[in-house]
Short mmCIF file of C-alpha atoms in Angstrom, two decimals:
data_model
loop_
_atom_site.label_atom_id
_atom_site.label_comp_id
_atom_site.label_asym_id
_atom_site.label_seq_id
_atom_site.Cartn_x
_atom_site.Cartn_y
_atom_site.Cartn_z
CA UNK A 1 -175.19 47.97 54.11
CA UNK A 2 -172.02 48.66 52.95
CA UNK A 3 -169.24 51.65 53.73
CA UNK A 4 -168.03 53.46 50.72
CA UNK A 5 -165.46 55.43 52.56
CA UNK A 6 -163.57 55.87 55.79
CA UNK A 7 -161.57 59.34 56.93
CA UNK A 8 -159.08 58.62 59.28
CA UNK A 9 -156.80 61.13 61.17
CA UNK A 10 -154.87 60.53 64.10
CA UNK A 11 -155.70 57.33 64.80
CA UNK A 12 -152.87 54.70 66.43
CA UNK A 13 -150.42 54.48 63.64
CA UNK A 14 -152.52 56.73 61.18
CA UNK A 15 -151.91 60.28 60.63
CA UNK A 16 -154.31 61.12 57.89
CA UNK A 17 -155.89 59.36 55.34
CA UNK A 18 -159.44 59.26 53.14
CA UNK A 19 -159.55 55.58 51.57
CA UNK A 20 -162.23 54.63 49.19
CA UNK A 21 -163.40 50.97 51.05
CA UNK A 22 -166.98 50.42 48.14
CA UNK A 23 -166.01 47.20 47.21
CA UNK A 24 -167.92 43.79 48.40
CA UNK A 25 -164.12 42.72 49.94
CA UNK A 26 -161.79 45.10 51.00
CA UNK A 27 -158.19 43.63 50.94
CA UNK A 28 -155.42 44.76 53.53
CA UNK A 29 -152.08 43.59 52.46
CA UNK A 30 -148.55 44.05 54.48
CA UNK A 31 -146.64 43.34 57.58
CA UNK A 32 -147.34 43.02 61.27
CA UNK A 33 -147.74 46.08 62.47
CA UNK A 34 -147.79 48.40 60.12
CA UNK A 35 -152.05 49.36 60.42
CA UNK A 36 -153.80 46.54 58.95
CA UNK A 37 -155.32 46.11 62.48
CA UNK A 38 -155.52 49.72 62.94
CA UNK A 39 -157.93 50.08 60.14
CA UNK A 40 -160.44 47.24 61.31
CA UNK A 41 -160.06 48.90 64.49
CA UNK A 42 -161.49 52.16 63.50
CA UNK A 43 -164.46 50.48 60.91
CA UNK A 44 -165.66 48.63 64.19
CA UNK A 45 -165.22 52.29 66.38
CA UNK A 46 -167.70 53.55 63.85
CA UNK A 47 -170.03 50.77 64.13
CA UNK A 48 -170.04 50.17 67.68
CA UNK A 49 -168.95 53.29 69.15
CA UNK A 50 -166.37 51.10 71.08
CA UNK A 51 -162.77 49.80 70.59
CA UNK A 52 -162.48 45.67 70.28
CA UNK A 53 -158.71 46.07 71.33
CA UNK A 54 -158.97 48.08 74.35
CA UNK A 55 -161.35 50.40 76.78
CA UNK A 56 -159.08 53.42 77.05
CA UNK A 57 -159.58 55.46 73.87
CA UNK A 58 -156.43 57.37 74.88
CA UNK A 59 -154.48 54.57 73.85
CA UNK A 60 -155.44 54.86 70.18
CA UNK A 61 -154.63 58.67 69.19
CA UNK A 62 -151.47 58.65 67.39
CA UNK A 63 -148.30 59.39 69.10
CA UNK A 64 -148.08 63.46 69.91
CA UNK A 65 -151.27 64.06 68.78
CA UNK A 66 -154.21 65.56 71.05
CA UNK A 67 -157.26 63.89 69.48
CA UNK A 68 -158.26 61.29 66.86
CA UNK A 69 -161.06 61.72 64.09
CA UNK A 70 -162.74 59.16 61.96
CA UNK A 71 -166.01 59.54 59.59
CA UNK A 72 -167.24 56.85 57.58
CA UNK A 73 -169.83 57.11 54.46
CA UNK A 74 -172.32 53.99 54.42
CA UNK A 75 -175.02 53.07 52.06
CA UNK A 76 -177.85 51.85 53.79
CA UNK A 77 -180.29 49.00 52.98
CA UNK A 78 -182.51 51.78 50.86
CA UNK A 79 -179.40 53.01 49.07
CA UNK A 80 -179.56 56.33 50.73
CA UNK A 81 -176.10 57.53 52.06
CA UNK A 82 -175.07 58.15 55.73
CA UNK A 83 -172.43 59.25 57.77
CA UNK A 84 -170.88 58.45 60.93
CA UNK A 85 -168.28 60.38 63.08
CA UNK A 86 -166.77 59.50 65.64
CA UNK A 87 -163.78 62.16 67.93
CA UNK A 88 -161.90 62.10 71.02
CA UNK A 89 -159.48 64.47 72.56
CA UNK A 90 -158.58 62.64 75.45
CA UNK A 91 -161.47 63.60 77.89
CA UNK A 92 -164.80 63.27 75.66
CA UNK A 93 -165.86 60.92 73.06
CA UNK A 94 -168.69 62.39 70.31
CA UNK A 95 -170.37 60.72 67.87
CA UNK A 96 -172.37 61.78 65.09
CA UNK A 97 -174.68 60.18 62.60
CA UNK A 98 -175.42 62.54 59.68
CA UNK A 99 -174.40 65.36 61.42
CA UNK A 100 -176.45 64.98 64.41
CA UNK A 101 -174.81 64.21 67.50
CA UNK A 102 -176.33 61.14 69.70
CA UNK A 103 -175.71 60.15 73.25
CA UNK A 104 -176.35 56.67 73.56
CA UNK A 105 -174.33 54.30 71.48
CA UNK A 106 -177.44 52.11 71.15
CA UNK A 107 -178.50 54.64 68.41
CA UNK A 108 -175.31 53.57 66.42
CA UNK A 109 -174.71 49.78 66.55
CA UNK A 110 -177.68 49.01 64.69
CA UNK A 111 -176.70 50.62 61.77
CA UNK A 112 -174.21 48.47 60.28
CA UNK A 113 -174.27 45.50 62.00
CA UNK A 114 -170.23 44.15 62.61
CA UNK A 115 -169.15 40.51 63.22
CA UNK A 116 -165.14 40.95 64.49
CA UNK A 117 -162.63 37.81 63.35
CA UNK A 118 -159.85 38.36 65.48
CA UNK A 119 -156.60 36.49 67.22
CA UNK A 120 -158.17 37.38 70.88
CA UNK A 121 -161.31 35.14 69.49
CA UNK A 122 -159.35 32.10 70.79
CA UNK A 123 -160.15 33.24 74.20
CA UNK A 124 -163.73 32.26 73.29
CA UNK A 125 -162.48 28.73 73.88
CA UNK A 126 -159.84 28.79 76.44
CA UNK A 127 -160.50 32.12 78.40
CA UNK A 128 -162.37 32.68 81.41
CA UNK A 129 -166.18 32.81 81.34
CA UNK A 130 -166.22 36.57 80.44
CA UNK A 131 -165.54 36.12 77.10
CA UNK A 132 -168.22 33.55 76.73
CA UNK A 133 -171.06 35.25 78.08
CA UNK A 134 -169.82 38.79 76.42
CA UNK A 135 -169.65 37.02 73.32
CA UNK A 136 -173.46 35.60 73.43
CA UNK A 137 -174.37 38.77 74.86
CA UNK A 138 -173.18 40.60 71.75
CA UNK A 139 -174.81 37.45 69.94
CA UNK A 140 -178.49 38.93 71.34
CA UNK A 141 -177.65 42.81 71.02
CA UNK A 142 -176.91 42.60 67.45
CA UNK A 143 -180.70 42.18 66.60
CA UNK A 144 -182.47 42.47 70.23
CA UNK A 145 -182.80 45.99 71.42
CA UNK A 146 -184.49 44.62 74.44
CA UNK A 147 -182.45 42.33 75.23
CA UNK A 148 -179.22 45.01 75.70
CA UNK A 149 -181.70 47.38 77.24
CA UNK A 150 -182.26 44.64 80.16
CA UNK A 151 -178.42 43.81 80.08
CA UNK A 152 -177.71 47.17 80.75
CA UNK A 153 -180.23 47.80 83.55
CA UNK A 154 -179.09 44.76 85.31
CA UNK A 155 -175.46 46.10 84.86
CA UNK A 156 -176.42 48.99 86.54
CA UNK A 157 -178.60 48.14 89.12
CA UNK A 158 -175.59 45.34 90.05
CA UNK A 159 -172.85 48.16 90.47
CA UNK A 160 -175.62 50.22 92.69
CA UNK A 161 -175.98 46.95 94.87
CA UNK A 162 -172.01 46.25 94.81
CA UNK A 163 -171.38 49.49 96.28
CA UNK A 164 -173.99 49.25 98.54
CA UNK A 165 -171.97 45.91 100.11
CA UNK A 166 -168.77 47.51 99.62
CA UNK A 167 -170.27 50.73 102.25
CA UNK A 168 -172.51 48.30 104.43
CA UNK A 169 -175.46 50.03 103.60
CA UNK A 170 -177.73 47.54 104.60
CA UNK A 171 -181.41 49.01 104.25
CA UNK A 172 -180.76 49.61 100.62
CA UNK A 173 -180.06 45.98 99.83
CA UNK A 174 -183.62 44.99 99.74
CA UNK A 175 -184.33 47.27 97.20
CA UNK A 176 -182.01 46.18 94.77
CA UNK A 177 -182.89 42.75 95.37
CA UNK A 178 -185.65 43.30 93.95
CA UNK A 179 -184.74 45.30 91.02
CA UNK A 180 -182.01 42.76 90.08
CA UNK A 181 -184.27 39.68 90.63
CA UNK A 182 -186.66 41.62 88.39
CA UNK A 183 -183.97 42.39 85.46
CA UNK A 184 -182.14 38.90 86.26
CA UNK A 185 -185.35 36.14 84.72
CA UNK A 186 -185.23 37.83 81.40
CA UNK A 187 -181.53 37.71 80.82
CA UNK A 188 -181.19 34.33 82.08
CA UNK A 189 -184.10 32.71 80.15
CA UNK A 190 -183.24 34.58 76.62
CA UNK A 191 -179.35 33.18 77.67
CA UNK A 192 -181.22 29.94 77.48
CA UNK A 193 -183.23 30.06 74.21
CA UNK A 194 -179.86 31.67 72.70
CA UNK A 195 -177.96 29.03 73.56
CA UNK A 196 -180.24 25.98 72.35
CA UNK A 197 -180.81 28.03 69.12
CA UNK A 198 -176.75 28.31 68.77
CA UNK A 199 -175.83 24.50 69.28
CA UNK A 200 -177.96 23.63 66.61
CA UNK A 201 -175.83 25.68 64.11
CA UNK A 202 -172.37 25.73 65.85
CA UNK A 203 -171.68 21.91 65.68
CA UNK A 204 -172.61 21.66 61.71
CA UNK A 205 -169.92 24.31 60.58
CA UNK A 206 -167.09 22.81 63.39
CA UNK A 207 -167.73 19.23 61.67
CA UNK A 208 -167.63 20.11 58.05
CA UNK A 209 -164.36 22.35 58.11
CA UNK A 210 -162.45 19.84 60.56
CA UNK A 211 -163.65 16.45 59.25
CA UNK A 212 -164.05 15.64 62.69
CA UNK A 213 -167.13 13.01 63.84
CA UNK A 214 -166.93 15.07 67.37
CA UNK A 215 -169.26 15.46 69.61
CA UNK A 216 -169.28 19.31 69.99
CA UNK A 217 -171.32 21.47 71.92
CA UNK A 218 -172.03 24.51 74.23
CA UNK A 219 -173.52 24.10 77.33
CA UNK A 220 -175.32 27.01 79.49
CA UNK A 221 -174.53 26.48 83.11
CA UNK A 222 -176.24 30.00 85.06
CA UNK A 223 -175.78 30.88 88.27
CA UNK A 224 -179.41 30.52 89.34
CA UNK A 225 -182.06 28.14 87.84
CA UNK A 226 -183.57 29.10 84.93
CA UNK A 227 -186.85 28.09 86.07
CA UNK A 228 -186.68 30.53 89.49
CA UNK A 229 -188.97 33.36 89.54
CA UNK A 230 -188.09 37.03 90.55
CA UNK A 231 -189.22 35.67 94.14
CA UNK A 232 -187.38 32.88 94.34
CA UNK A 233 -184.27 35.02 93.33
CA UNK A 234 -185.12 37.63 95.67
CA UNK A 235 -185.33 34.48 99.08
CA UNK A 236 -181.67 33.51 96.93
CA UNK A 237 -180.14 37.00 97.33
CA UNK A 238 -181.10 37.30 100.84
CA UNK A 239 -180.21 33.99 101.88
CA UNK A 240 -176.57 34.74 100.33
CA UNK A 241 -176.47 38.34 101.84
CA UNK A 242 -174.09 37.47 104.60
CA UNK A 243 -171.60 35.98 102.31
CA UNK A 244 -171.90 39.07 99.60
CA UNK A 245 -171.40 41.63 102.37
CA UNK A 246 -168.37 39.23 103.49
CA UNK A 247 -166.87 39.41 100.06
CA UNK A 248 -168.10 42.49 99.15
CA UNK A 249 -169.70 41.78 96.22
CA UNK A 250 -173.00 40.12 94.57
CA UNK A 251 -171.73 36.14 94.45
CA UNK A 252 -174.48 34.57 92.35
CA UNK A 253 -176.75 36.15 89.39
CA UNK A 254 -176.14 36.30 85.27
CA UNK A 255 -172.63 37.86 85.67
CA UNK A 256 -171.79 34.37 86.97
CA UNK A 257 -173.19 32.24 84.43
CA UNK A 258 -171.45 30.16 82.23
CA UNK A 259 -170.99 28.96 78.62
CA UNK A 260 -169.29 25.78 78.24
CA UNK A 261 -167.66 24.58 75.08
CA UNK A 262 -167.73 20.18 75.92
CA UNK A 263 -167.27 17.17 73.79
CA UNK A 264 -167.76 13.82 74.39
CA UNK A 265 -164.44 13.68 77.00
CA UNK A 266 -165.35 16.48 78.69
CA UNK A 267 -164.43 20.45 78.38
CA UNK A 268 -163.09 20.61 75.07
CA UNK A 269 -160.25 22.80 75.53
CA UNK A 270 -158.66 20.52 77.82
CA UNK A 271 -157.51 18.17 75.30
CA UNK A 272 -157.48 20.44 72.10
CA UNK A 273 -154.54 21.41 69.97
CA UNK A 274 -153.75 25.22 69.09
CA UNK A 275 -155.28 24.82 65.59
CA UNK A 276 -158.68 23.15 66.88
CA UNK A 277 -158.98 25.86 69.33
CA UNK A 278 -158.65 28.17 66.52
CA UNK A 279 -161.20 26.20 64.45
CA UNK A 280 -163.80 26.55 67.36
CA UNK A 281 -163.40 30.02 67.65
CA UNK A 282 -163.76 30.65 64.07
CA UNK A 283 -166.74 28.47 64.41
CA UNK A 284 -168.72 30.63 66.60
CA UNK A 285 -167.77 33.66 64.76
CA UNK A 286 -169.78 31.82 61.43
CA UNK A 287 -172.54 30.33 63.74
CA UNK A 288 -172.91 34.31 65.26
CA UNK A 289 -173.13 35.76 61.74
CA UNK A 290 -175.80 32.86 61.02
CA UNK A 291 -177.91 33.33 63.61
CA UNK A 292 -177.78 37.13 62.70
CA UNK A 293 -178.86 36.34 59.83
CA UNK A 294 -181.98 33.93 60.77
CA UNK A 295 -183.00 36.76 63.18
CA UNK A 296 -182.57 39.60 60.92
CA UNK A 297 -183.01 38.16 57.44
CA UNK A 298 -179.75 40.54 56.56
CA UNK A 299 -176.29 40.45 56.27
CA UNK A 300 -173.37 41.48 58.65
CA UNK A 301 -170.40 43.35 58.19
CA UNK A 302 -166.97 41.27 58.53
CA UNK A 303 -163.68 42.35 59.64
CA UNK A 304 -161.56 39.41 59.65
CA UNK A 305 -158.32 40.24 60.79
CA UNK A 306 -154.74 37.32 60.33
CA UNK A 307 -157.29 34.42 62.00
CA UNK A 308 -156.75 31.47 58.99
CA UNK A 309 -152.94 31.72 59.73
CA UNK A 310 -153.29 28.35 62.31
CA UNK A 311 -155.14 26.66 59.40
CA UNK A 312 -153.97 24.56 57.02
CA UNK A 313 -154.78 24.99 53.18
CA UNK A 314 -157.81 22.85 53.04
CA UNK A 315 -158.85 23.63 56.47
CA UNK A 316 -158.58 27.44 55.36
CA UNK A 317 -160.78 26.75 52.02
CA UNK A 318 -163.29 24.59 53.38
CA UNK A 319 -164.04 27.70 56.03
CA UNK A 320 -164.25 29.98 53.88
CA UNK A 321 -166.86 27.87 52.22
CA UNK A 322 -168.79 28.27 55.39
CA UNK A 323 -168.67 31.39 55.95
CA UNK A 324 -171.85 32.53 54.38
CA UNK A 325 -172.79 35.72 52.85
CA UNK A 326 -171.73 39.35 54.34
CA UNK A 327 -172.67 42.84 53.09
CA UNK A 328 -169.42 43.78 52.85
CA UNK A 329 -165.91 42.14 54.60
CA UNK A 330 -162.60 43.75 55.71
CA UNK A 331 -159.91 40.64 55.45
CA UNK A 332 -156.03 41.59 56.47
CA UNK A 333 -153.20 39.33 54.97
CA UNK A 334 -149.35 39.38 55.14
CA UNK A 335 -147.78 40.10 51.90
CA UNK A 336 -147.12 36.82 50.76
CA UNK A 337 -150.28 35.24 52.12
CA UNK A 338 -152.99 33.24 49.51
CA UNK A 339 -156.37 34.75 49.93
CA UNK A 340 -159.13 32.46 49.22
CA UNK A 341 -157.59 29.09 48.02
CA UNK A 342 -157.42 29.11 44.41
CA UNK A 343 -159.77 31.57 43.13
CA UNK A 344 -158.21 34.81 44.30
CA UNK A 345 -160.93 37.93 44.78
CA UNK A 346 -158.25 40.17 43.23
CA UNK A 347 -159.58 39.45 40.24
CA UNK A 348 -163.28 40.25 41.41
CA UNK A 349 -164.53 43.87 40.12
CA UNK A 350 -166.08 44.03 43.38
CA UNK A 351 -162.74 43.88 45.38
CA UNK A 352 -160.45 46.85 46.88
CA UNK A 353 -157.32 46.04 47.76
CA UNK A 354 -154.31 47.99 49.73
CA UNK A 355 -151.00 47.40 50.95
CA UNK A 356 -150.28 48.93 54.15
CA UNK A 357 -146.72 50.29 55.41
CA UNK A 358 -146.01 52.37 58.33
CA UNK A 359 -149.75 53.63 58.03
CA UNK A 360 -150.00 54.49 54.71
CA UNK A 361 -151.94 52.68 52.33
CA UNK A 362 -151.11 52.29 48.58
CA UNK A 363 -154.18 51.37 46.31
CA UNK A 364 -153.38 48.29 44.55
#
């Protein structure tokens, strides 16, 4: 899988462009803020049908404009060529693949598979628990349809039940105990088998780029017992009714469990410089697109976006080393900035590269 080219028009700093992206590596070159971002931004748009920067859409049409359009034109893994669109005017969001226009995103993200590098990844490792279960969440949903089917039921069925607390309505709350107890024991156990089948790649790649003999790991810590059945979660949810409809809200289930990143002193974030925090987070990013690739016997899509800047030279190469093979990768680099050690992909037939100013972007 691989994106030939990308149509761009309106977006954030972007009035209109068509940019040729075929090559294996597709180099952004230029200052902060200038669109480098912006770009990556609108490749992950088209494969996700989301924004990784933020959940109002109105924030990324350009300045004075009403709407913003992007298209992108992917090979597939049979060669064959397809499009996606993607348009918003403020209100409504459509999306198209070869012309056809789909409701669900879930008919989109499996198309090209995207793995995003980005500065917010250090939240990974020093954030609250959000990140860390979105993160292995996405981890699943990349090759599980089933598993972000159930993810999204339980979503659901927890917002019914929230509201439900929120208006005291009382007689509906056994109900969706038993709906979310019945979504609930698949989420939590495939959490589990996730997370044991992570930590055995995760610690390998941390080791070999830091040189560090550390005791690195991720511990799952849910909410409720992974060995509880839907009726032992149903006698939990009514035994911690009275405090829900006190708070107002469901106080125990998978939007409550935790990932915990520990060495051998504890949670590692406690003790851990700027650039090892970075390190982990890059890390899991590798260890994601591995386990991708175990589970799908294919290759993701990178968009790696200013993350090696905390690195040091032989911290950056010895990354790079590890971070395995992609169909195709979007890297952005300040002007000045090496690429990839000593051997620079410039020189690579299979390598696009553009410098970006103000949003316009000059083919190199």
């Amino acid at each position: 899988m691989k994106i030939e080219r990308i149509n761009l028009d309106n977006f954030r700093n972007i009035k209109k462009c068509s940019l040729d992206v075929s090559g294996k590596q597709v180099i952004l070159k230029g200052e902060n803020g200038q669109g480098k971002t912006n770009l990556l931004e609108a490749v992950y748009l088209l494969c996700y049908g989301s924004s990784f920067r933020t959940q109002n859409l109105k924030e990324t049409i350009r300045y004075s404009a009403e709407y913003f359009y992007l298209k992108s034109e992917y090979s597939d893994n049979s060669g064959s060529l397809r499009t996606t669109e993607i348009s918003y005017d403020g209100k409504e969001k459509r999306i198209k693949t070869d012309g056809n226009e789909i409701h669900d995103r879930k008919e989109l993200i499996y198309s090209v598979p995207c793995i995003s590098f980005s500065h917010e990844d250090m939240e990974l490792v020093r954030g609250e628990p959000e990140y860390r279960r979105r993160f292995f969440d996405q981890t699943m949903t990349l090759y599980d349809s089933v598993f972000f089917d159930d993810l999204r039921r339980y979503k659901q069925v927890l917002r019914q039940r929230n509201a439900a607390l929120k208006q005291n309505a009382i007689s509906l709350l056994d109900v969706y105990d038993e709906k979310l107890a019945f979504l609930a024991v698949p989420l939590i156990r495939a959490r589990e088998k996730v997370c044991t089948s992570f930590s055995a790649i995760f610690p390998d790649i941390y080791r070999a780029v830091s040189l560090e003999d550390r005791d690195i790991k991720i511990i799952y810590r849910p909410s409720w017992n992974t060995e509880m059945s839907e009726e032992d979660i149903i006698r939990k949810l009514r035994e911690q009714r009275d405090t829900d409809l006190r708070m107002l809200t469901t106080t125990g289930g998978p939007h409550r469990d935790r990932f915990i990143i520990s060495d051998e002193n504890g949670n590692f974030v406690n003790g851990a410089s700027t650039g090892q925090v970075r390190l982990v987070s890059l890390a899991m990013r590798s260890a994601q697109a591995a386990f991708f690739r175990q589970k799908t016997a294919s290759d993701p899509l990178f968009l790696i976006d200013d993350v090696l800047l905390e690195l040091d030279y032989k911290k950056r190469s010895r990354y790079l080393d590890f971070l395995g093979a992609y169909s195709q990768a979007f890297f952005t680099f300040l002007p000045e900035e090496k690429y990839f050690g000593q051997q620079c992909y410039a020189e690579k037939d299979e390598t696009v590269i553009y410098f970006v100013r103000n949003g316009d972007f000059e083919r190199q």
